[in-house]
Coordinates of C-alpha atoms in Angstrom, one line a residue:
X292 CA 39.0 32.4 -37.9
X293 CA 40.9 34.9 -35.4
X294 CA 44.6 34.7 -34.6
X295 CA 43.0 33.6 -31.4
X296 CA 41.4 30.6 -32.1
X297 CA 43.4 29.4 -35.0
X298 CA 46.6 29.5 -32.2
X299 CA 44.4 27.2 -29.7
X300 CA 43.4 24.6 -32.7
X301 CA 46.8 24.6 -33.4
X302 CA 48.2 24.1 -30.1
X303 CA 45.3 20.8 -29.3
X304 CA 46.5 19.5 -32.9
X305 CA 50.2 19.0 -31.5
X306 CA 49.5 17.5 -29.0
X307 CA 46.4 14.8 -29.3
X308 CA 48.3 13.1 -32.3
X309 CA 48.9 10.1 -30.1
X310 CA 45.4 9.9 -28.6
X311 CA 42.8 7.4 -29.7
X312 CA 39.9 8.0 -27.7
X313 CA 37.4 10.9 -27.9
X314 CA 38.7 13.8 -25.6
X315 CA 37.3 16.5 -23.1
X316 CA 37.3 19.6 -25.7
X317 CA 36.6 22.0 -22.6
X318 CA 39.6 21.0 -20.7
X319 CA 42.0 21.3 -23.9
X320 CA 40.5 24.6 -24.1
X321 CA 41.4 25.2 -20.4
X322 CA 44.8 23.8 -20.8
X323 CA 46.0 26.1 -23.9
X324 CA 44.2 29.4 -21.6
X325 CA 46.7 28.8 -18.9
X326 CA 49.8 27.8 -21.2
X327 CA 49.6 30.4 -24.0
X328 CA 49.8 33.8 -22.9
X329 CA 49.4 35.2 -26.1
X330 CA 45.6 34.4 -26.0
X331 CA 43.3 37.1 -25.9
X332 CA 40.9 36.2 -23.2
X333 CA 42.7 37.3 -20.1
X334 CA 44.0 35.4 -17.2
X335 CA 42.0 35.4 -14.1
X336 CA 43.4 33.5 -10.8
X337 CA 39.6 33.0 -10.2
X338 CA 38.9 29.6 -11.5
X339 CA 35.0 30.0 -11.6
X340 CA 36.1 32.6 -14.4
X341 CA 38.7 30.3 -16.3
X342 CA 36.2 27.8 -16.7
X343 CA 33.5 30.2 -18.1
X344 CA 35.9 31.2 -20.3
X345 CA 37.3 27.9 -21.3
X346 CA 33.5 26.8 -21.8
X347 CA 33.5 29.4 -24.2
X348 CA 36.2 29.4 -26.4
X349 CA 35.6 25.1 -26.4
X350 CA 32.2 26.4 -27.9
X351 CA 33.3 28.8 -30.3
X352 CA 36.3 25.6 -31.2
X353 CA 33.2 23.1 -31.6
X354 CA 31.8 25.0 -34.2
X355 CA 34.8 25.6 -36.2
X356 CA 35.8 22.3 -36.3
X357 CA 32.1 21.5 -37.8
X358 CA 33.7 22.7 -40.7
X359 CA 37.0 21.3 -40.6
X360 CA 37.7 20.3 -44.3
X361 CA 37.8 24.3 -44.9
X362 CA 40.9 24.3 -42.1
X363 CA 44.1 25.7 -44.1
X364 CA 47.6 24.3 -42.5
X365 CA 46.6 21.3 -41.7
X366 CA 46.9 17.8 -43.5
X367 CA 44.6 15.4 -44.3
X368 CA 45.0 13.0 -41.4
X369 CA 45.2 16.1 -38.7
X370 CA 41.8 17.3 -39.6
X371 CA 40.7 13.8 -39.4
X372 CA 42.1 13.4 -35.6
X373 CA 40.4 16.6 -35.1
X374 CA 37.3 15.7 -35.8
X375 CA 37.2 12.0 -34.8
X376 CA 39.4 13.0 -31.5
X377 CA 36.1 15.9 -30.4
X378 CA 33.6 13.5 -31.9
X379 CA 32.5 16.1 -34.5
X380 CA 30.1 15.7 -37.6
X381 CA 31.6 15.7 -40.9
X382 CA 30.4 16.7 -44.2
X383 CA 30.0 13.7 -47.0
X384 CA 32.3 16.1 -49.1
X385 CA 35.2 15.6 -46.5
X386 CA 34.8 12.0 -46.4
X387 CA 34.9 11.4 -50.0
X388 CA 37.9 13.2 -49.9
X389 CA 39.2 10.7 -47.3
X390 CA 38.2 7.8 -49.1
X391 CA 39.9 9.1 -52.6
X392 CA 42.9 9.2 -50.0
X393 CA 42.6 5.5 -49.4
X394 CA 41.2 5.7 -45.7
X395 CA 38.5 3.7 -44.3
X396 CA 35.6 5.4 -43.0
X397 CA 32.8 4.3 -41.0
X398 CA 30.2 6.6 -39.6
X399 CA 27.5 6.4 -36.7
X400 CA 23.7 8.0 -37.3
X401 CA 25.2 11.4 -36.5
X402 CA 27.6 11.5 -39.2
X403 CA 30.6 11.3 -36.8
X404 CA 33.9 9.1 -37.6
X405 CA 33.4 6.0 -35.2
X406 CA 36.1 3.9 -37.2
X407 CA 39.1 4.7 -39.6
X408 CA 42.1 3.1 -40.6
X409 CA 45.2 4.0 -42.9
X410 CA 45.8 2.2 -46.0
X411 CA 48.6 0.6 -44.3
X412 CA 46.5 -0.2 -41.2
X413 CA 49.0 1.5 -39.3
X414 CA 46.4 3.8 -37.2
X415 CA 42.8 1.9 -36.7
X416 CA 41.3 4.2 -33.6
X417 CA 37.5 3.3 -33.0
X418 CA 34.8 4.7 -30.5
X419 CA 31.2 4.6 -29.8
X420 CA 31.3 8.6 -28.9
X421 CA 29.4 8.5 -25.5
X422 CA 28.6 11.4 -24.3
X423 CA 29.7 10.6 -20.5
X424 CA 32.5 8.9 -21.2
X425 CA 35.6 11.6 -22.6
X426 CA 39.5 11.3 -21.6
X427 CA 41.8 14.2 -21.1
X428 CA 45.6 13.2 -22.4
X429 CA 44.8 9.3 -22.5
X430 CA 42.9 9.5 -18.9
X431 CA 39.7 8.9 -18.2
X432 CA 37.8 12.2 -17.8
X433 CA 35.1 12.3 -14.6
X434 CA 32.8 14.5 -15.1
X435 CA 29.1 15.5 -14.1
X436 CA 27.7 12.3 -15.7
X437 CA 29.8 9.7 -15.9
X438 CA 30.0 8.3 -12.5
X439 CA 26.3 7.7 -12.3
X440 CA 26.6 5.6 -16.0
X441 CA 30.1 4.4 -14.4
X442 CA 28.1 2.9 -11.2
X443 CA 25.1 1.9 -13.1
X444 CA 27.6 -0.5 -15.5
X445 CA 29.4 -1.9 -12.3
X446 CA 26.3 -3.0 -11.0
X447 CA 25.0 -4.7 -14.0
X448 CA 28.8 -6.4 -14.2
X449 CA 27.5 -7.7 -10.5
X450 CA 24.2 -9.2 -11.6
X451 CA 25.4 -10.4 -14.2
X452 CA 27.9 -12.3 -12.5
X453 CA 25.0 -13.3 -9.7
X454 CA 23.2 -15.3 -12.6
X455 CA 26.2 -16.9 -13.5
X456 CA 26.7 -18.1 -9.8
X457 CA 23.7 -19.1 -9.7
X458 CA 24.0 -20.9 -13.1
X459 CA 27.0 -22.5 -11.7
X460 CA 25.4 -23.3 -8.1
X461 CA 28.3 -21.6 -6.8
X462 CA 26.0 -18.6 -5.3
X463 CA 27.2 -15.5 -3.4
X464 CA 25.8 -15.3 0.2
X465 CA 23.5 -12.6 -0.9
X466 CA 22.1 -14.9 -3.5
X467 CA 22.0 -17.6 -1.4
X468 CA 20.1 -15.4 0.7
X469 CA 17.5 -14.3 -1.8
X470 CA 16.6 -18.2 -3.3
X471 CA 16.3 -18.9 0.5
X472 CA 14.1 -16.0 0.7
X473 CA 12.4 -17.9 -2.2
X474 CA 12.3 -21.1 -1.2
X475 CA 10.7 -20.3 1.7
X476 CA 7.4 -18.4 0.3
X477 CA 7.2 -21.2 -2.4
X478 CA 6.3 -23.7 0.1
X479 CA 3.9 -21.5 1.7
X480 CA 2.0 -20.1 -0.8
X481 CA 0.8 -23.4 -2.8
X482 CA -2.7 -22.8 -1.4
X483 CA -3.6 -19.2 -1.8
X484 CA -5.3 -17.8 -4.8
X485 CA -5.0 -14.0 -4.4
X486 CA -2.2 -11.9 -4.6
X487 CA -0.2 -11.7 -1.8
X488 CA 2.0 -8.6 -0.3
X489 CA 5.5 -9.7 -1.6
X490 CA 7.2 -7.0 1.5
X491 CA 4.8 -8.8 4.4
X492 CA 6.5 -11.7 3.2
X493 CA 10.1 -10.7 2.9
X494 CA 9.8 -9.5 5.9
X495 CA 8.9 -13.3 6.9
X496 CA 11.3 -14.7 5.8
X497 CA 13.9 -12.0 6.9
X498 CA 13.6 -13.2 10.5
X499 CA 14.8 -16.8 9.6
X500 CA 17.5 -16.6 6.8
X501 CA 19.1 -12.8 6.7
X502 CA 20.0 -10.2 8.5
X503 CA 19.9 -8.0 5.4
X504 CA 17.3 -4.9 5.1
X505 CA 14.2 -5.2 4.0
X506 CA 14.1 -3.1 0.9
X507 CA 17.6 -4.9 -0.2
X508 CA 15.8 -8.5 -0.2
X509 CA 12.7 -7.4 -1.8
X510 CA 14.7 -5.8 -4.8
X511 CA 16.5 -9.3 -5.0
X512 CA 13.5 -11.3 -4.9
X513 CA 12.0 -9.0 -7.3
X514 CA 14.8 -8.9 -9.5
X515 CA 14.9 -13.1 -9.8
X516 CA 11.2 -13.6 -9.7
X517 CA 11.5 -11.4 -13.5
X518 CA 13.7 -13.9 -14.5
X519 CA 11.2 -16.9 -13.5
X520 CA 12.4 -18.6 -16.5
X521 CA 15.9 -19.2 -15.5
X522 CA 15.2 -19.7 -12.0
X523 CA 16.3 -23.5 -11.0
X524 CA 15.3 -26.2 -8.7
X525 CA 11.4 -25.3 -9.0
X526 CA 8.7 -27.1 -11.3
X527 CA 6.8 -25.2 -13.9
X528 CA 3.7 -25.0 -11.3
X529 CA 5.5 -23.6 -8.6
X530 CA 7.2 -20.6 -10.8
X531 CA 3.7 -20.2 -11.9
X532 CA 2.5 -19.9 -8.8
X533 CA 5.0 -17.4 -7.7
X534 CA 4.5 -14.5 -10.7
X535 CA 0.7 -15.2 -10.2
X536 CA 0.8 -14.4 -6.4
X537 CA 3.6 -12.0 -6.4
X538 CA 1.9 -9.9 -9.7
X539 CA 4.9 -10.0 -11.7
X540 CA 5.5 -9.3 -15.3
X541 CA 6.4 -13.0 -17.4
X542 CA 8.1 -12.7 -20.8
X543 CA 6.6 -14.6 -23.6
X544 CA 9.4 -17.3 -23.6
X545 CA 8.0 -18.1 -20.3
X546 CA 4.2 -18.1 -21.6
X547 CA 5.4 -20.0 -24.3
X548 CA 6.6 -22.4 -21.8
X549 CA 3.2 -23.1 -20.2
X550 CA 1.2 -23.1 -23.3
X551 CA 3.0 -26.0 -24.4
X552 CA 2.4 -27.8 -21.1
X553 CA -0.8 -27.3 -21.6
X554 CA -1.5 -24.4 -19.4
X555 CA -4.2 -21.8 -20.6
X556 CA -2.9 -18.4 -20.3
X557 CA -4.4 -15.1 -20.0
X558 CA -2.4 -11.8 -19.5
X559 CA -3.1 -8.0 -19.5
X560 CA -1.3 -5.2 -20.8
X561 CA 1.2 -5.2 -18.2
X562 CA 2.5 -8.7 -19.5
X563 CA 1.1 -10.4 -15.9
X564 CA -1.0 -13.6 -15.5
X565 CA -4.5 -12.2 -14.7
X566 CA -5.9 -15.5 -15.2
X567 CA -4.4 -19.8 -15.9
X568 CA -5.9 -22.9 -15.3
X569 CA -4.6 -26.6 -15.4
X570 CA -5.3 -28.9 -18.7
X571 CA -7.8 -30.6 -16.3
X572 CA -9.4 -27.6 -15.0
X573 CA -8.5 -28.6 -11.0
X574 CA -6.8 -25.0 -10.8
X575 CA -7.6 -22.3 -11.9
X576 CA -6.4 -18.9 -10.7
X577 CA -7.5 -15.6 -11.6
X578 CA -6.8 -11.8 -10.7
X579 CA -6.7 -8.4 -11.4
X580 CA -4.0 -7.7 -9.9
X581 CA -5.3 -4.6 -8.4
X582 CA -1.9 -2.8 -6.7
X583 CA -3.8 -1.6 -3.1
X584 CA -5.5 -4.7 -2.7
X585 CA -2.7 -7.5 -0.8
X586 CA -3.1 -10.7 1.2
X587 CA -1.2 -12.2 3.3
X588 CA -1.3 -15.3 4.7
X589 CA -4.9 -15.4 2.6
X590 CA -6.3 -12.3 4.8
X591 CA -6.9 -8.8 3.2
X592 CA -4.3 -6.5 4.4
X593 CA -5.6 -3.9 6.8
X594 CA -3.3 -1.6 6.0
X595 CA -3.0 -0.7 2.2
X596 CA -4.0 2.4 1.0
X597 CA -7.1 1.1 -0.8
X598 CA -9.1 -0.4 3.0
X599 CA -7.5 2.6 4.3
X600 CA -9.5 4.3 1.8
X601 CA -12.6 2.4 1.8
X602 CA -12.4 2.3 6.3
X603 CA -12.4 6.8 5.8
X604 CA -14.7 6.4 3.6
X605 CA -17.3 3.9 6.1
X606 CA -16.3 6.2 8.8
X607 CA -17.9 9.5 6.8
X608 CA -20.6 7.8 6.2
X609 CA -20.9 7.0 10.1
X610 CA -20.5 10.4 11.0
X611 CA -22.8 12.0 8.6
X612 CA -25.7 9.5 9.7
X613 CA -24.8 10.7 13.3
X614 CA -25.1 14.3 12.6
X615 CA -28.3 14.0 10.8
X616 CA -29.7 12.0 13.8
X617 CA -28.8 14.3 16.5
X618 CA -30.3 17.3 14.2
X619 CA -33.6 15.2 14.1
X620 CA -33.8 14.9 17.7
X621 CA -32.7 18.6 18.7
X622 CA -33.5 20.5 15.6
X623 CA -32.2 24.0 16.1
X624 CA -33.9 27.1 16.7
X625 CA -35.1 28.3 13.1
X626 CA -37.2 24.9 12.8
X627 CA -41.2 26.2 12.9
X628 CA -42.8 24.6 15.9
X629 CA -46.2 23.2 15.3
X630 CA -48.8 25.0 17.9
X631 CA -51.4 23.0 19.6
X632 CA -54.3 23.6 19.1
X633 CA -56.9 23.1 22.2
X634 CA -59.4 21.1 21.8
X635 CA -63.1 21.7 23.1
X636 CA -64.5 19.9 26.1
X637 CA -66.5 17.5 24.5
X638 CA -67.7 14.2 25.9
X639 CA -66.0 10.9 24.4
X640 CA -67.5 7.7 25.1
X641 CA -66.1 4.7 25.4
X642 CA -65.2 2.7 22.6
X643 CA -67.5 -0.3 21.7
X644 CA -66.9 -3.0 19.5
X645 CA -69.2 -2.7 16.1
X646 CA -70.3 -6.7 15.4
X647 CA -71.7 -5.0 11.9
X648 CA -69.3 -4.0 9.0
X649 CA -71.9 -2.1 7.2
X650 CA -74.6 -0.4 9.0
X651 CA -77.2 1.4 7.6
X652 CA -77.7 4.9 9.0
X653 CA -81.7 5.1 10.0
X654 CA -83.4 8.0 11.3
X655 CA -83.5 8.3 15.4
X656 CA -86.1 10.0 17.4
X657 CA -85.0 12.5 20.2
X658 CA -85.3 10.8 24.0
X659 CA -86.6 12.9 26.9
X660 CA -84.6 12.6 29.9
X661 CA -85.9 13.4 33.4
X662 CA -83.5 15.0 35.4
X663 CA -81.8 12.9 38.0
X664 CA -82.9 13.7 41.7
X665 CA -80.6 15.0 43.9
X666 CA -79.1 12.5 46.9
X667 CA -78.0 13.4 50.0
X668 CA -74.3 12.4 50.6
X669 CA -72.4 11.6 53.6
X670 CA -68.8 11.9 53.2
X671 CA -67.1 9.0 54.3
X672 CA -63.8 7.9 54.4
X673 CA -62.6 7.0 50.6
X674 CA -60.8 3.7 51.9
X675 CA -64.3 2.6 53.6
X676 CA -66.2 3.1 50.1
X677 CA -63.2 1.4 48.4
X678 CA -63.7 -2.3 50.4
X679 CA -67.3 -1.6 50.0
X680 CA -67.3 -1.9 46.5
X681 CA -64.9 -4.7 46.8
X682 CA -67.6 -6.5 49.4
X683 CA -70.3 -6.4 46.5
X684 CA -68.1 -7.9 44.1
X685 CA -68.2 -5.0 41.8
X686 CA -65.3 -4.1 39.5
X687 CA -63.6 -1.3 40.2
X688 CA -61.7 -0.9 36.9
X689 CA -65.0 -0.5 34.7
X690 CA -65.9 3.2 34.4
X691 CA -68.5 5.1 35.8
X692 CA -71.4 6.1 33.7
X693 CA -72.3 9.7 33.7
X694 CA -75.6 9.9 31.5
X695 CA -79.0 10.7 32.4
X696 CA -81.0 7.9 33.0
X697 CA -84.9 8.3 32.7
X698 CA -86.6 6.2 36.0
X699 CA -89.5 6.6 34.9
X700 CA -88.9 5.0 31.6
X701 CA -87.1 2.2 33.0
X702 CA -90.4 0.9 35.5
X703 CA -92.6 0.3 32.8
X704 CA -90.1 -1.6 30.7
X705 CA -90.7 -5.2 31.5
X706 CA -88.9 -8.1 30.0
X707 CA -85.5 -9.1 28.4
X708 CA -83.7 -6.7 26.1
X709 CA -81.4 -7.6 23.2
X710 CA -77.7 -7.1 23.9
X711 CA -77.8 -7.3 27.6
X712 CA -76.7 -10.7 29.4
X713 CA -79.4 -11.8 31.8
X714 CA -78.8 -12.1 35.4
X715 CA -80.8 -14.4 38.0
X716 CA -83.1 -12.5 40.5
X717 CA -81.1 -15.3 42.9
X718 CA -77.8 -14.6 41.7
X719 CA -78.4 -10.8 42.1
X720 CA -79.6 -10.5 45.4
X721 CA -76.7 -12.7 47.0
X722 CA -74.6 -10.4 45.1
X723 CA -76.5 -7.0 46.4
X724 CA -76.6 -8.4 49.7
X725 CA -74.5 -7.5 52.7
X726 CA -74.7 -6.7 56.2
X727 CA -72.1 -5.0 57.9
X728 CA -72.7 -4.6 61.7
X729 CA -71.0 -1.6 63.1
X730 CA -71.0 -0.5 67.0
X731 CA -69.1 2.1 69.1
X732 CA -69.5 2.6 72.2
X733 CA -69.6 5.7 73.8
X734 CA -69.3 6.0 77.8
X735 CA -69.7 2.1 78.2
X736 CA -73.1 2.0 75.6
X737 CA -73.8 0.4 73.0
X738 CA -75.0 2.1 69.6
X739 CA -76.8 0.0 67.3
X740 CA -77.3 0.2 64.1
X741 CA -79.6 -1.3 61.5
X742 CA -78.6 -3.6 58.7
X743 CA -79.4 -1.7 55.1
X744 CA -80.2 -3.4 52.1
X745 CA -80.2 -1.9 49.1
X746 CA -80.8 -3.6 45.5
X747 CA -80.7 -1.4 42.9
X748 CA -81.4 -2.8 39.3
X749 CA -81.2 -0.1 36.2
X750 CA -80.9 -0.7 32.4
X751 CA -80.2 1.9 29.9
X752 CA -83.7 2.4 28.0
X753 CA -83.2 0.9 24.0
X754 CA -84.6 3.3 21.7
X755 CA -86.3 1.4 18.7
X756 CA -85.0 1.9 15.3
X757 CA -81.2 2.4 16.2
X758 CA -79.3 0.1 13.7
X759 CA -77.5 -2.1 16.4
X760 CA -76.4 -1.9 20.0
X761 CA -73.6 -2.8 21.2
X762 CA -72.5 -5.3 23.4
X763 CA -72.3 -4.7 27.0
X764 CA -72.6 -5.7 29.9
X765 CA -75.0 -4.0 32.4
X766 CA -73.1 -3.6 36.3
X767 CA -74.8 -3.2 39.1
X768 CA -73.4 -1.1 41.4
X769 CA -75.3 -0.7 45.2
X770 CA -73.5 2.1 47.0
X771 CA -73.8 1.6 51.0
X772 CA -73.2 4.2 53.3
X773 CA -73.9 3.8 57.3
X774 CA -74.0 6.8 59.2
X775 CA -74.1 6.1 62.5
X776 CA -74.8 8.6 64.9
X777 CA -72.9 8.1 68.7
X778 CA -75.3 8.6 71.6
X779 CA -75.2 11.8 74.3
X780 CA -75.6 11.4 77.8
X781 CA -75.8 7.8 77.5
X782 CA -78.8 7.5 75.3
X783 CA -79.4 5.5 72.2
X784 CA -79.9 7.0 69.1
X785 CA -81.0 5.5 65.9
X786 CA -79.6 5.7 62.9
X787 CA -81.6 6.5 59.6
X788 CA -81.3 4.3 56.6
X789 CA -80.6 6.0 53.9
X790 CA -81.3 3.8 50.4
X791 CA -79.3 5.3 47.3
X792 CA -80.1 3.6 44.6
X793 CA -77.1 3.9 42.3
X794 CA -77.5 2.8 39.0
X795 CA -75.2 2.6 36.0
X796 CA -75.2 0.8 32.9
X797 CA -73.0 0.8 29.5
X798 CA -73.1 4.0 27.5
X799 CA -75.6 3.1 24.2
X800 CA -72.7 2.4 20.7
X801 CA -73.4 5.0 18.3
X802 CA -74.0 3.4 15.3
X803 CA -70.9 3.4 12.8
X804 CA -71.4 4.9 9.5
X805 CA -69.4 3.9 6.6

């Protein structure tokens, strides 16, 4: 040990003799800097700098006085005050020294003095050595972490005397307050069977009994809904009720409690009810207690982080969808495109109806067809050939038929054909019949014309051996055009009748092979 150090030892033995609770050793170390001018560490006006230094030399003090029984100079009870005073470890040797010397030692798990007393119980100092809690010459010592512990203690001291106002129905307004709060959910949530948002709910109830903030109330509520147990003036359903709703954490006093009124109990890890029904089975509640998933008022709460979660997640989904359907309908520019090919000029036919499912595909022999002779066409107005075919009754809708037809082929045929509906010769001729009378006058004359009567009857030739024909139904069509020729100089002219025989009948069903 240096002159130094064994001067600053000395000058914190003199002068801690009368203290009996563990001291700052950095501020004695400080004290004897500024009072002893003999130290070697100089004086510096900077006080950054005097505490660095006193930091120090408290450091290098610390570990001298681990070994305090090898301290020469000193008696027994000053190395004793030393080390009990700085709450410093002590070897077993030193206190079996102490204990030939008739003092009473008791030690903590660190090996440090927490009690001794003289053989004449003249000096009994005791302490718990906290670590935030050190004096400086008998006063209490703030430093970095005692006011925090300081605080934290001052407001246990205040629940604690809470629970006894409320033991001794003598509550504080604040909690008065917070069993209002209480009292008030309790009466509303009887009915629901999902967990409810305990803040949605303060926040209730905050409108009616206190003017007090909203985190403030839900720490109280919080805070006596741990201690369901103790909580008066409700019945064992009711506190049941409020843990189960509220998600809270039950000791097993509690669940002791309920077991023996019959209730069966199921918890998870976290100690809450996840799951209780009566004796009789007529409730029975049951939860995970999943912490974004809140009710209130028996509604899913829009606005936890979990629908919050799941409404992103609907609305991705949404979007995607959309994106891929506007890409479908206006693919982009490195899609192929699909030419079209054209198609020859070929003739279709009309569809026909095939009465057969299975026809059998029999050779056909090939048809000569006679070319059709040429007609000499007036052109008319198209309205005026329009409400002539509406005169004969004819439909206008069916198509034309533009095959050859073989005249010749057609006279010697004689009888009724298979497939064709017959018509009456009387039924026909009233049908075919018309006469339209037409005069003009030209200079104050009349023109005349003749009535025309055409009847025109065809039929489509049936070659023999084609597996079936299909229905359809032969039309008749009489085209009537008057050409009427207007008189010169007051004479008559006579117009020439012109006969067309127009004939059209169903296009022949190719058989269907299969």
């Amino acid at each position: 040990m240096t002159a130094d150090l064994s001067d600053v030892i000395r000058f914190i033995s003199d002068r801690i003799a009368d203290c009996n609770k563990p001291e700052y050793l950095s501020k004695w170390a400080e004290k004897a800097m500024k009072e002893m001018p003999s130290c070697r560490y100089a004086w510096s006006s900077r006080r950054r700098t005097l505490r660095r230094n006193a930091r120090s030399m408290a450091h290098q003090i610390g570990r001298k006085l681990n070994k305090v029984e090898n301290f020469e100079g000193y008696s027994l009870i000053e190395k004793l005050q030393l080390a009990f005073i700085f709450s410093r470890p002590v070897s077993d040797e030193f206190v079996q020294t102490l204990k030939n010397a008739k003092f009473e030692i008791e030690q903590d798990g660190r090996k440090r003095i927490s009690r001794f007393c003289t053989e004449d119980k003249r000096i009994v100092p005791f302490s718990e050595h906290n670590q935030g809690l050190k004096y400086f010459q008998g006063d209490q010592c703030l430093h970095n972490s005692q006011p925090r512990r300081v605080k934290n203690k001052r407001m246990s001291r205040k629940k604690e005397q809470g629970q006894q106002d409320v033991a001794n129905e003598n509550p504080s307004s604040e909690v008065s307050a917070a069993r209002n709060v209480i009292r008030y959910i309790s009466d509303r949530i009887g009915i629901y069977e999902k967990p409810e948002s305990l803040s949605k709910w303060c926040k209730e109830a905050l409108k009616e009994f206190s003017p007090r903030s909203l985190n403030c109330m839900r720490s109280s509520v919080r805070d006596k809904l741990g201690r369901i147990e103790r909580l008066e003036g409700y019945s064992l359903m009711e506190k049941l009720q409020l843990v189960f709703i509220f998600s809270q954490p039950v000791s097993d006093g509690f669940v002791k409690l309920l077991k023996d009124a019959k209730f069966k109990i199921e918890q998870d890890e976290r100690k809450r009810i996840s799951r209780f029904s009566t004796e009789n089975g007529n409730v029975v509640r049951f939860s995970d207690h999943h912490r974004d998933v809140k009710y209130f008022h028996g509604v899913l709460s829009l606005n936890s982080p979990f629908t919050k979660r799941v409404n992103d997640d609907s609305m991705a989904r949404e979007k995607e969808q959309e994106q891929q359907d506007i890409e479908y309908e206006n693919p982009g520019p490195n899609c192929q495109k699909v030419k079209e090919k054209p198609v020859a000029n070929i003739l279709i036919e009309p569809k026909q109806e095939v009465t057969d499912a299975k026809v059998k595909k029999e050779p056909t022999e090939d048809i000569s067809f006679l070319k059709e002779p040429k007609q000499e066409v007036v052109e008319q107005p198209i309205k005026q050939e329009v409400d002539d075919y509406i005169d004969f009754g004819v439909d206008v809708s069916q198509g034309a038929f533009n095959g050859r037809i073989n005249y010749e082929e057609l006279d010697n045929q004689k009888g009724v054909y298979p497939g064709f509906p017959q018509i009456s010769k009387s039924a026909l001729s009233t049908r075919a019949q018309k006469r339209h009378h037409s005069a003009t006058t030209d200079n104050g004359k009349h023109v005349k014309t003749e009535k025309i009567e055409s009847e025109a009857t065809s039929s489509d030739s049936v070659q023999q051996g084609l597996p079936q024909i299909a229905k359809s139904a032969s039309s008749i069509r009489t085209q009537k055009r008057h050409h009427s020729a207007t008189t010169d100089n007051g004479k008559r002219v006579k117009t020439k009748e012109i006969e067309s025989k127009a004939t059209s009948s169903d296009s022949i069903a190719s058989s269907a092979d299969k």
